[in-house]
Coordinates of C-alpha atoms and ligand atoms in Angstrom, one line a residue:
Chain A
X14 CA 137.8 142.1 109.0
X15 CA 141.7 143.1 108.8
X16 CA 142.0 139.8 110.9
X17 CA 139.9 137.2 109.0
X18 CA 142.4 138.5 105.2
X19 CA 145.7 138.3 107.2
X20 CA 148.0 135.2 106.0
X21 CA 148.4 134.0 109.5
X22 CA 145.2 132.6 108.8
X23 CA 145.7 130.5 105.9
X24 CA 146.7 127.1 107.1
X25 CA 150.4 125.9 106.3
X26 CA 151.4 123.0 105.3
X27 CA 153.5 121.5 108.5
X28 CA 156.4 120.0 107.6
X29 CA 155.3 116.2 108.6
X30 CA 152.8 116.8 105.9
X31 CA 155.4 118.0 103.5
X32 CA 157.5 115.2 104.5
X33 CA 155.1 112.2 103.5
X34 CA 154.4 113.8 100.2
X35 CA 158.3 113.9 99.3
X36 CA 158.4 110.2 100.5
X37 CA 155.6 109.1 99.0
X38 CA 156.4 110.8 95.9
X39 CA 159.7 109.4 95.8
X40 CA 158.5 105.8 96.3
X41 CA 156.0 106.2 93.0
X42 CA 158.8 107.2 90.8
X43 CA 161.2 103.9 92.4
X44 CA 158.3 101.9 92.0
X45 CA 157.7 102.8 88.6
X46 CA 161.6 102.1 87.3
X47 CA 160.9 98.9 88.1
X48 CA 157.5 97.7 87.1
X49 CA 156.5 100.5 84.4
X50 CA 157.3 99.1 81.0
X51 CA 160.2 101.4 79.8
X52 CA 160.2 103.2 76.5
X53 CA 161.5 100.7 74.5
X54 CA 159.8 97.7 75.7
X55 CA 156.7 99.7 75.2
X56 CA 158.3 100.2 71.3
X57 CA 158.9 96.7 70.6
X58 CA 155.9 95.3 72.6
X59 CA 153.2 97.3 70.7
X60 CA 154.0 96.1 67.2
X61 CA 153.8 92.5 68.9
X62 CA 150.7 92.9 70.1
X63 CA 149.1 94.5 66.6
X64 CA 150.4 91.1 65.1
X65 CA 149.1 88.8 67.9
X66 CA 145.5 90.5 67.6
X67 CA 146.1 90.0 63.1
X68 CA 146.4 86.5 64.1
X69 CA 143.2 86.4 65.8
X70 CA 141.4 88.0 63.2
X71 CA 139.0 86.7 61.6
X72 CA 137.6 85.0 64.9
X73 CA 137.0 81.3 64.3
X74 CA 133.4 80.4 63.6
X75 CA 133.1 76.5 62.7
X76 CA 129.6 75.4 63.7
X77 CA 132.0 72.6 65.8
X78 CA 134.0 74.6 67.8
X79 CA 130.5 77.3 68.2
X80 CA 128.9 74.3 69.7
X81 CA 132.0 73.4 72.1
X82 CA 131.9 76.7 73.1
X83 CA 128.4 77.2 73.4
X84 CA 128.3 74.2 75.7
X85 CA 131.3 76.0 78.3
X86 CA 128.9 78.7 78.2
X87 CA 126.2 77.0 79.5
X88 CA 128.0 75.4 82.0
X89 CA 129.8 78.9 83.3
X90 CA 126.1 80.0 83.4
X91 CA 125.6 77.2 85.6
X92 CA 128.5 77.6 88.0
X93 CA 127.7 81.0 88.2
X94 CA 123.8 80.3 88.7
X95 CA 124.7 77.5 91.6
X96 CA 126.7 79.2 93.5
X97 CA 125.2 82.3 93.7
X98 CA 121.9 80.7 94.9
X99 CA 123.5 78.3 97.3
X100 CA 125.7 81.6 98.6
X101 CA 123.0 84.1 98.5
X102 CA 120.8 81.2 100.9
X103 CA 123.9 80.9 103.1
X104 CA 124.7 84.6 102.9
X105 CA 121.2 85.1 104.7
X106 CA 121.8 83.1 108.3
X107 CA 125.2 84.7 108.3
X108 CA 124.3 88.0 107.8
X109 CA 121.7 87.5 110.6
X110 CA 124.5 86.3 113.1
X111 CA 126.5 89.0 111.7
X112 CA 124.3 92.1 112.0
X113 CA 124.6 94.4 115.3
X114 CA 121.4 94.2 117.4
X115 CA 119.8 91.6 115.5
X116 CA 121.8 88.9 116.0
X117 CA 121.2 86.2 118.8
X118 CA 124.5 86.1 119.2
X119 CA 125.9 89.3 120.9
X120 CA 129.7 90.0 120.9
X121 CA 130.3 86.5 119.3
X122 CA 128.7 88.4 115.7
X123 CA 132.6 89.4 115.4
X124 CA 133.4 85.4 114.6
X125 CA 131.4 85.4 111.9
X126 CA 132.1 89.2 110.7
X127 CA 135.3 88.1 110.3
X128 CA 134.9 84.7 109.0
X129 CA 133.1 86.6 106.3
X130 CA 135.8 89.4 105.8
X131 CA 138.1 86.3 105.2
X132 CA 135.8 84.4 102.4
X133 CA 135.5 88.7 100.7
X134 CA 139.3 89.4 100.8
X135 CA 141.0 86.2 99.7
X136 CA 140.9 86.6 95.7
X137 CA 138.5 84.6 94.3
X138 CA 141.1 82.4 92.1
X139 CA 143.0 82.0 95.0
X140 CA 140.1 80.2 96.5
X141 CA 139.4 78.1 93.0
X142 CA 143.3 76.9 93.2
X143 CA 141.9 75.7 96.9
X144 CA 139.1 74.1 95.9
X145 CA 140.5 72.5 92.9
X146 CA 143.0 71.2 94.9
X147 CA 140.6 69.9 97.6
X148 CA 138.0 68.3 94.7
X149 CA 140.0 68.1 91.5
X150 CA 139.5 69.6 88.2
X151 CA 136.3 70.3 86.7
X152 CA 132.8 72.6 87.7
X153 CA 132.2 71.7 91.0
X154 CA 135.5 73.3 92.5
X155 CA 133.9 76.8 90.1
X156 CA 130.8 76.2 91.9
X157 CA 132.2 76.4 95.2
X158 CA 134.7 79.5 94.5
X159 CA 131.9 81.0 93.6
X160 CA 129.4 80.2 96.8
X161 CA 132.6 81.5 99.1
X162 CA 132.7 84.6 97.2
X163 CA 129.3 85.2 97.2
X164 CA 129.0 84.7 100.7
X165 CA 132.4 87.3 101.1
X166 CA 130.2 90.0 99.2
X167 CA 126.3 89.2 100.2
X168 CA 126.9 88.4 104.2
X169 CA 128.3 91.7 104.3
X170 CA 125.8 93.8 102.5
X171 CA 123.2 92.0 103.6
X172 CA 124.0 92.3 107.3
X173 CA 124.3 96.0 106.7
X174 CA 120.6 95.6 105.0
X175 CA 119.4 94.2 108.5
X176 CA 121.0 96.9 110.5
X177 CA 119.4 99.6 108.5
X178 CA 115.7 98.3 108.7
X179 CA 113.4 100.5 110.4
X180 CA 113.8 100.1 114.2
X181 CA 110.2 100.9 115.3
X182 CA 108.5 97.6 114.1
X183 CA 111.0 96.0 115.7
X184 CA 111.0 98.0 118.9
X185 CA 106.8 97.1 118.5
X186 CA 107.2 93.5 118.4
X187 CA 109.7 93.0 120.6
X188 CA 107.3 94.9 123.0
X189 CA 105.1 92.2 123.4
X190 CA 107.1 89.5 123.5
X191 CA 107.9 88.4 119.8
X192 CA 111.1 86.0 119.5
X193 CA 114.7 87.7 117.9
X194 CA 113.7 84.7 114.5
X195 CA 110.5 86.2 114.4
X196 CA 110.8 89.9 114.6
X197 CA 113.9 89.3 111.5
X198 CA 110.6 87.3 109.6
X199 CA 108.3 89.8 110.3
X200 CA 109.8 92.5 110.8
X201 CA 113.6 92.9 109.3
X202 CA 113.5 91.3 106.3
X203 CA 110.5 92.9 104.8
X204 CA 111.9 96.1 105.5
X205 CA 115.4 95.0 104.1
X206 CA 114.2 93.3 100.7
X207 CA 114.8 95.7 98.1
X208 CA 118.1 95.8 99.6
X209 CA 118.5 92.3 99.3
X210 CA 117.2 92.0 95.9
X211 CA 120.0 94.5 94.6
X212 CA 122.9 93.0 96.6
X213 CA 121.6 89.6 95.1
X214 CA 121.7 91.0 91.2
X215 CA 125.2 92.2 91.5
X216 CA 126.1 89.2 93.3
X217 CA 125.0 87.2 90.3
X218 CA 126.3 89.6 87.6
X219 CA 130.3 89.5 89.4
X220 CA 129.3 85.7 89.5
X221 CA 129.0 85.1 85.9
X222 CA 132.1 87.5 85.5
X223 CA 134.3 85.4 87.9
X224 CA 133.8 82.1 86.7
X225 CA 134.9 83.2 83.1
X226 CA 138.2 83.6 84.3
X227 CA 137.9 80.4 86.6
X228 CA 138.5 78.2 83.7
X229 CA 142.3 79.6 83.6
X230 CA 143.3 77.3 86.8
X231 CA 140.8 74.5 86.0
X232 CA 137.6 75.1 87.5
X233 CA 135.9 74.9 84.7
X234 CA 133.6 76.9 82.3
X235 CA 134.4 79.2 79.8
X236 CA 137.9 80.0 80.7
X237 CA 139.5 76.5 80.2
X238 CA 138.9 76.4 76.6
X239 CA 140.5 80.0 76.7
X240 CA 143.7 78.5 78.0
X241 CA 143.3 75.7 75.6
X242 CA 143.2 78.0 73.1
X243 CA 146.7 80.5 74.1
X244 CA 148.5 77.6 74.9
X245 CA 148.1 76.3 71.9
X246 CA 148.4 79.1 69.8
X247 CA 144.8 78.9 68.7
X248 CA 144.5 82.9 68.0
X249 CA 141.5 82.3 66.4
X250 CA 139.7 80.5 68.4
X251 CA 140.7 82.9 72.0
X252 CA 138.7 85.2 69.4
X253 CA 135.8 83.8 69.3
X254 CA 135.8 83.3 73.2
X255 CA 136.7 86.5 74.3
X256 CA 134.1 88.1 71.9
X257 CA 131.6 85.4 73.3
X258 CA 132.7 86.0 77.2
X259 CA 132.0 90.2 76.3
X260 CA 128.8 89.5 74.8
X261 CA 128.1 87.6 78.3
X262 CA 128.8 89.8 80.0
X263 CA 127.6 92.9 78.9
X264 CA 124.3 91.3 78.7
X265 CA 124.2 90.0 82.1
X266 CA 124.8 93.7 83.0
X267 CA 121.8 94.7 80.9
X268 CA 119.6 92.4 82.3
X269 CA 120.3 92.7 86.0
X270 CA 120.2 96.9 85.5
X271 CA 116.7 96.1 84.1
X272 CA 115.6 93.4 87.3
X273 CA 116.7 96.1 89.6
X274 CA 115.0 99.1 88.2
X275 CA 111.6 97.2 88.8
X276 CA 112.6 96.5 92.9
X277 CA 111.0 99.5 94.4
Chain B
X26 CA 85.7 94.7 140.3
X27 CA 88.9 92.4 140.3
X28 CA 92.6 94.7 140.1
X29 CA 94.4 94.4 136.7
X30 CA 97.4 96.6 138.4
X31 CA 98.6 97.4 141.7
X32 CA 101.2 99.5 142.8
X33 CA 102.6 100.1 146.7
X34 CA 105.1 102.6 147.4
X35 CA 106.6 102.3 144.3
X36 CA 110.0 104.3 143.3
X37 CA 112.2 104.6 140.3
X38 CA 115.1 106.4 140.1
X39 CA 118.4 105.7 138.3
X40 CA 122.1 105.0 138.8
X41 CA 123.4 108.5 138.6
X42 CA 120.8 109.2 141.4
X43 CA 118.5 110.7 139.3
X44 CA 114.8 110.0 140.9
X45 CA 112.0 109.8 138.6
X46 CA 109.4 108.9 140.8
X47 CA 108.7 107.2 144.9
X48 CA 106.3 106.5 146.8
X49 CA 103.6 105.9 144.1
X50 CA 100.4 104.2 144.8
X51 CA 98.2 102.9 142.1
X52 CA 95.1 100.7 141.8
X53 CA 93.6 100.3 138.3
X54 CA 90.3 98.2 138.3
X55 CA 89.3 96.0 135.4
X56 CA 87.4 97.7 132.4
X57 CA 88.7 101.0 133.7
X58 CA 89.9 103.8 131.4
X59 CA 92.8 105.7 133.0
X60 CA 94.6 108.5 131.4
X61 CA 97.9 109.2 133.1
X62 CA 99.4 113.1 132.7
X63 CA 102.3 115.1 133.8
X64 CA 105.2 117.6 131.9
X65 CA 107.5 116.1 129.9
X66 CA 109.9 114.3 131.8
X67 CA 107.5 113.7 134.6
X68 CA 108.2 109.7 134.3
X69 CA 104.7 108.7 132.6
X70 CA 106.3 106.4 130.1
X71 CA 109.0 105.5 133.1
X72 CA 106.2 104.3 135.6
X73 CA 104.5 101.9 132.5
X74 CA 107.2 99.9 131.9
X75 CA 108.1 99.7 135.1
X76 CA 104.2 98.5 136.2
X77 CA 104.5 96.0 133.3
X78 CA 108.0 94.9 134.0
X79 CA 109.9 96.1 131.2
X80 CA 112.0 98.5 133.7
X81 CA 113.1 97.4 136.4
X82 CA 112.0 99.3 139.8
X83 CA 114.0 100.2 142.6
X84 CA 111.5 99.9 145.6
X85 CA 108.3 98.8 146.3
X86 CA 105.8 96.7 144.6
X87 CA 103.9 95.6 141.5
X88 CA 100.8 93.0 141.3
X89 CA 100.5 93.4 137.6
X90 CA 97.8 90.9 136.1
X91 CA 98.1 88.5 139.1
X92 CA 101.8 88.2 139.0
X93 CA 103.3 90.2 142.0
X94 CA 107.0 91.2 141.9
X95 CA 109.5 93.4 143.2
X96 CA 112.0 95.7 141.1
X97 CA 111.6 92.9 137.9
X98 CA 109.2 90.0 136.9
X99 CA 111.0 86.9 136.7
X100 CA 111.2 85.6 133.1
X101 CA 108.3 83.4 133.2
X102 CA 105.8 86.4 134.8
X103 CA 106.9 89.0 132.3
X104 CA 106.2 86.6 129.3
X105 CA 102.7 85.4 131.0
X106 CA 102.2 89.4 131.8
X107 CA 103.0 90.1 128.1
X108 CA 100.9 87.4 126.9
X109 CA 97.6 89.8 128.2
X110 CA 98.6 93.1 127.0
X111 CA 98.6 95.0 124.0
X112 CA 100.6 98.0 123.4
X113 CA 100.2 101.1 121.2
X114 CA 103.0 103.8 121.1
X115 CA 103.3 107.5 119.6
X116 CA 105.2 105.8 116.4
X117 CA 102.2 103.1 115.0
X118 CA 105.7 100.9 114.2
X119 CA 103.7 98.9 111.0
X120 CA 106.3 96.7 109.0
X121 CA 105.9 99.6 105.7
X122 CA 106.4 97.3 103.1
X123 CA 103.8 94.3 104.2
X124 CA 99.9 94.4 103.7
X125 CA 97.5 95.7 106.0
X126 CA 96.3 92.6 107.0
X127 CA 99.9 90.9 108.0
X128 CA 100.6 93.6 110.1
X129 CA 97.9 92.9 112.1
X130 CA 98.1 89.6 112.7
X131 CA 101.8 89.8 113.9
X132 CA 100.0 90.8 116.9
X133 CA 99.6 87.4 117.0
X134 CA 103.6 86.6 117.9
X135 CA 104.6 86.3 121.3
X136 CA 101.3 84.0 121.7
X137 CA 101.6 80.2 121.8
X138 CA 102.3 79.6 118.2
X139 CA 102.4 83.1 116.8
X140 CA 104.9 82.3 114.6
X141 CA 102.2 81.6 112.3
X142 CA 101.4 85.6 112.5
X143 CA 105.1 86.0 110.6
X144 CA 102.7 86.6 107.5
X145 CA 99.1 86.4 106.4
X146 CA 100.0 83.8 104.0
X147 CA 100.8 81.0 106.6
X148 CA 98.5 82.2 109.5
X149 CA 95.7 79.9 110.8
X150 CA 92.3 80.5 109.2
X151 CA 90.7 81.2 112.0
X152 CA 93.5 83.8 113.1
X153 CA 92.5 86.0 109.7
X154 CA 88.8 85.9 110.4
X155 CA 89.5 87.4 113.7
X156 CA 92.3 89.9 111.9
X157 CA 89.0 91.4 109.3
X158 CA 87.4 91.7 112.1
X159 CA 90.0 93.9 114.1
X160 CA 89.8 95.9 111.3
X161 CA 86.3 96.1 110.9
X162 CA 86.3 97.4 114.6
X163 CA 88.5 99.9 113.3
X164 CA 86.7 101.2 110.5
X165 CA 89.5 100.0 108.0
X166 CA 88.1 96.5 106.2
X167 CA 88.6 97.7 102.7
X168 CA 92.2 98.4 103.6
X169 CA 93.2 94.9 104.4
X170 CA 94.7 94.5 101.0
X171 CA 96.8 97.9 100.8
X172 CA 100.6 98.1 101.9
X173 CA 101.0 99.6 105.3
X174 CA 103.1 102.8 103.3
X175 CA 100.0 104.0 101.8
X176 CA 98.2 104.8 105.2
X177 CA 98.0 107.8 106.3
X178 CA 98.7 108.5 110.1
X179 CA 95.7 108.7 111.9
X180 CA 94.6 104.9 109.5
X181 CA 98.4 103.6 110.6
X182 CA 97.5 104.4 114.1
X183 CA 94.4 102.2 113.8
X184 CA 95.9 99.4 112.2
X185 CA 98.0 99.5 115.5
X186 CA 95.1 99.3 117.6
X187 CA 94.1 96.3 115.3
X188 CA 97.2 94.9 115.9
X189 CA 97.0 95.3 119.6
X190 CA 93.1 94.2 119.6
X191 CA 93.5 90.6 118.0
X192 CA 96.2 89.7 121.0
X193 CA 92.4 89.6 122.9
X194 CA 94.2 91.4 126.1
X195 CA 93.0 92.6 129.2
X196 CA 95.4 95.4 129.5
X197 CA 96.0 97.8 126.9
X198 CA 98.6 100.4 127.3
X199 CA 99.2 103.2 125.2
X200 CA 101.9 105.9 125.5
X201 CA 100.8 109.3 123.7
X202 CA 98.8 107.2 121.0
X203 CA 97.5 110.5 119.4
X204 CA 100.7 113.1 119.7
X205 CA 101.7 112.8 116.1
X206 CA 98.2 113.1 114.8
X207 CA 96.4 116.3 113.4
X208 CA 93.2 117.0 115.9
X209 CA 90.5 115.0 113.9
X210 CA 92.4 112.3 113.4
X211 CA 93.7 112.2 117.1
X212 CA 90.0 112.3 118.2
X213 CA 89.2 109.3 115.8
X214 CA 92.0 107.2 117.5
X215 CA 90.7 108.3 121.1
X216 CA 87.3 107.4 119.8
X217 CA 88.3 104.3 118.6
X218 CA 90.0 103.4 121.9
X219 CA 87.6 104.3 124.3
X220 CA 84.6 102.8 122.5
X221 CA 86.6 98.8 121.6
X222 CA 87.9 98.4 125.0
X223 CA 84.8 99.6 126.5
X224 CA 83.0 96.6 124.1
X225 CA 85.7 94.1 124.8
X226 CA 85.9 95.0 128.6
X227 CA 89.6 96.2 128.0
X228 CA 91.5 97.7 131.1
X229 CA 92.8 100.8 129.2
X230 CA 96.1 102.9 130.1
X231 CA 97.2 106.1 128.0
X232 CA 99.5 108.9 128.7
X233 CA 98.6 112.0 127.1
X234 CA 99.4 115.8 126.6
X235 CA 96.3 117.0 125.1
X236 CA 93.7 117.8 128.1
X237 CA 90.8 117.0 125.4
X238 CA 91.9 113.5 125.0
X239 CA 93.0 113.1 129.0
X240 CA 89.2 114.4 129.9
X241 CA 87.5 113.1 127.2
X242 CA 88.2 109.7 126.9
X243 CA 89.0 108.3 130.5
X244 CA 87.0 107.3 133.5
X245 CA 90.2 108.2 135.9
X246 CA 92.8 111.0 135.9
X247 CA 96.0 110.2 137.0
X248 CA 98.7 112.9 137.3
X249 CA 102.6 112.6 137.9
X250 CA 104.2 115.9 139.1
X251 CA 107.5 116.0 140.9
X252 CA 108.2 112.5 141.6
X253 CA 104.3 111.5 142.9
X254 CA 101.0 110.9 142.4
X255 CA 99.8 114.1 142.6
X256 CA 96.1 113.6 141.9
X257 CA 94.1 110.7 140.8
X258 CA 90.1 110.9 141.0
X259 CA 87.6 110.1 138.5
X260 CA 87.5 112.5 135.3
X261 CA 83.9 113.4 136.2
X262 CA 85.5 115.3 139.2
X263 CA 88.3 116.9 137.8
X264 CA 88.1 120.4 137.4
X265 CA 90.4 122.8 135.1
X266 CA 91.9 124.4 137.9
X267 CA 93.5 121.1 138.8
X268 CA 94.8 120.6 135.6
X269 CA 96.3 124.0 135.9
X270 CA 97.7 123.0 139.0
X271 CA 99.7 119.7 137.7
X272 CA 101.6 122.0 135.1
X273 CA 102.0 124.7 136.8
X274 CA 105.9 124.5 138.3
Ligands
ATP8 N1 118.9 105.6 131.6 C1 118.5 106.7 132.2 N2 119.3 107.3 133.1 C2 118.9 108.4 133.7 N3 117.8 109.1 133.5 C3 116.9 108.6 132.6 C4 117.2 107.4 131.9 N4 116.2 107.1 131.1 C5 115.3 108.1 131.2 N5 115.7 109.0 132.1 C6 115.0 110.2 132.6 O1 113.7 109.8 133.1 C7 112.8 110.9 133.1 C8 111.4 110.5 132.8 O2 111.3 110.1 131.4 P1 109.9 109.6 130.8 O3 110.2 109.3 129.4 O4 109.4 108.5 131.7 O5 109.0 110.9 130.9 P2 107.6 111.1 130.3 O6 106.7 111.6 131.3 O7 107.2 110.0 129.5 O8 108.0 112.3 129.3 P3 107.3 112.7 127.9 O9 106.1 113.4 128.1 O10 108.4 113.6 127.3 O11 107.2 111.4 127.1 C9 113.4 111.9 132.1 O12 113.8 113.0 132.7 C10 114.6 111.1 131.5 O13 115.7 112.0 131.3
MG9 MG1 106.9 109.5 127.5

């Protein structure tokens, strides 16, 4: 009893420990003299930004410009619709290669793990400065940031999907013979479908919110007219847009949280 | 009476030296029932897959359905040896989330063609006549409809037997088809077993550790004890004292 209360028994903090928290510590407080805003930035920058947002307000609502941006709406839909359905289709074959024990591919699943990992952790404007490059201005280099992204987020979740599908179908129809395409028919994807349902929703929902902002280096949708607008000095009108783009969103959100509470 | 398997001098053991079985001798005639018993560990399920080629032996030989092969089938015997059995295992392994009626016709892959048995939706006519009636044979028509999650065990366990049924094998082989069932339900499934096969002149195989379904249900006894065959006569013959015998260490 006397042993268990003794201090000897309290673990210490070893001095390696203590070592990386000075350093790290340290580090936070250099980092943050040079990329923090300072005290007076901070005092002249607020009242800046109080008069930008006075110039915005009220948010400009002539049926014109409505119309204009009604139609970049539709058409952010649209990237975001296309490329989440040609990414979720290609998302499923990669998954399968991808996905440890299912795939027909053994060791070589690694390639495409990876090949996915590559399309997940590039950023996603990074890949519409590619494609716009590649293709040119416009909604078709949106459509394919988006089907890369996609593919980044789905082939991974998905192949997890696969490897968590109940092993004893499987086990039973390999048992008499039953080819690796159609035991994942049968047998994986049934099992895996809610799973994939889910992964697809949020796919489409960070879809729609990507290729908002896609605009901003020319791959169309909504976001282009929002860099019209600031470069411009069109407060007004990036008002209207930004109210628009939250109202998007937010009901995208609503309406995906409603499609995935009925996937049982 | 034609052999569905044969065995001579047949031994398993492993790479760490570890000997399940040797010198086992087997000959199981068409339309027989066989129940095969031994402790746990005694290499029942072991000696299966190596009789039907899904382990490889390490001595000795196998004449399984007409193909005849040493340690492993080559590819093209295992998939015609497959082609003629069905299997049922302790776990009844239905795909939860489809209906009734798909699972049993994915029996159906494996077969020329039974890719079509993916889903009832796109299998062949003829194939879902034959799948109401597997289930018919099991007593479980008006469940054809109902996702294979609503079962409970001892109905799961027949669905498996339907699934195993509309393969039309010659060989069925089941490895303790009734352990995770309660009594009446385990006697249904043995019921159900014994009676279709007998019908559809089935060669059946099932290991077993209840002595009500090894005596019950099976024209031949086979035990395993320490690495043999340590009896094998026809139920009718076996006595309880001899089942004493092949637990007792
Ligand atoms: N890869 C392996 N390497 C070594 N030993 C193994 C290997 N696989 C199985 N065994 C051993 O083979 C023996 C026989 O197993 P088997 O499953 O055939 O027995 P069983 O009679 O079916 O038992 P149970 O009644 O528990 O199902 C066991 O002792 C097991 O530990
Ligand atoms: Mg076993």
């Amino acid at each position: 009893m006397h042993d268990r209360l003794s201090p000897s028994r309290i673990p210490s903090i070893s001095p390696l420990t203590f070592s990386f928290a000075v350093a790290f510590a340290a580090l936070v407080i250099v980092s943050a003299g040079q990329v923090a805003p300072s005290p007076e930035q901070l005092a002249s920058g607020l009242p800046r930004m109080a008069h930008l947002v006075g110039r915005m307000i009220p948010p400009n609502v002539e049926p014109g410009f409505l119309l204009r941006v009604f139609w970049r709406m539709i058409e952010t839909f649209q990237i975001a619709l296309v490329g989440t359905a040609i990414g979720v289709a290609l998302s499923l074959p990669f998954a399968w290669i991808s996905a440890k024990d299912i795939t027909p591919l053994g060791p070589f699943r690694h390639i495409s793990r990876m090949l996915v990992s590559l399309f997940r952790t590039v950023p996603d404007l990074v890949w519409a400065l590619l494609f716009v490059s590649a293709v040119g201005l416009g909604a078709v280099a949106g459509t394919m940031t988006i089907v890369v992204d996609t593919i980044g987020f789905c082939g991974r979740f998905f192949a997890e999907a696969m490897e968590d599908a109940d092993e004893r179908p499987q086990e039973a129809l390999f048992a008499i013979g039953a080819g690796r395409f159609s035991v994942l028919c049968g047998a994986v994807l049934p099992d895996a479908m809610p799973s994939l349902i889910n992964t697809t929703l949020f796919a489409l929902e960070k879809a729609v919110r990507s290729s908002v902002v896609l605009g901003l280096v020319g791959a169309g949708g909504i976001g282009q007219e929002l860099k019209v607008a600031f470069d411009l000095f069109q407060y007004k009108n990036a008002a209207t847009i930004i109210l628009v783009i939250f109202a998007i969103v937010v009901l995208m959100e609503f309406v995906t949280d409603r499609l995935r509470s009925k996937v049982q | 009476m034609t052999a569905i398997i044969r065995a001579h001098d047949l031994a398993k053991s492993y790479a760490n030296g570890k000997v399940i079985f040797s010198s086992v001798g087997l000959n199981i005639e068409s339309r027989e029932r066989v129940a095969l018993i031994g402790s746990n560990g005694a290499g029942k399920s072991t000696l299966l897959k190596c009789l039907i080629g899904l382990l490889p032996s390490s001595g000795g030989e196998v004449v399984t359905l007409g193909e005849s092969f040493r340690s492993a089938p080559s590819v093209a015997q295992l998939r015609r040896i497959r082609r003629q059995i069905g299997f049922v295992f302790q776990h009844h392994g239905l795909v939860s989330r489809q209906s009734v009626l798909t699972n049993v016709l994915q029996g159906k892959l494996g077969l020329p063609g039974g890719w079509r048995g993916w889903h009832h939706s796109i299998a062949k006519q003829y194939w879902r006549e034959e799948a109401m009636q597997a289930l018919a044979d099991v007593r479980l028509l008006g469940k054809a409809g109902a996702r294979a999650d609503a079962l409970s065990g001892g109905q799961a366990q027949r669905v498996a037997i339907a699934r195993a049924l509309i393969r039309r094998p010659k060989l069925l082989i089941a490895d303790e088809p009734a352990a995770s069932l309660d009594p009446a339900a385990g006697h249904d499934v043995m019921r159900v077993f014994s009676e279709l096969t007998q019908e559809q002149a089935i060669t059946l195989v099932y290991t077993t550790h209840d002595m009500e379904h090894a005596l019950g249900y099976s024209d031949r006894l086979i035990a395993l004890k320490a690495g043999k065959v340590f009896l094998d006569r026809p139920t009718a013959q076996v006595t309880r004292g001899d089942l004493k015998d092949v637990f007792d260490a």
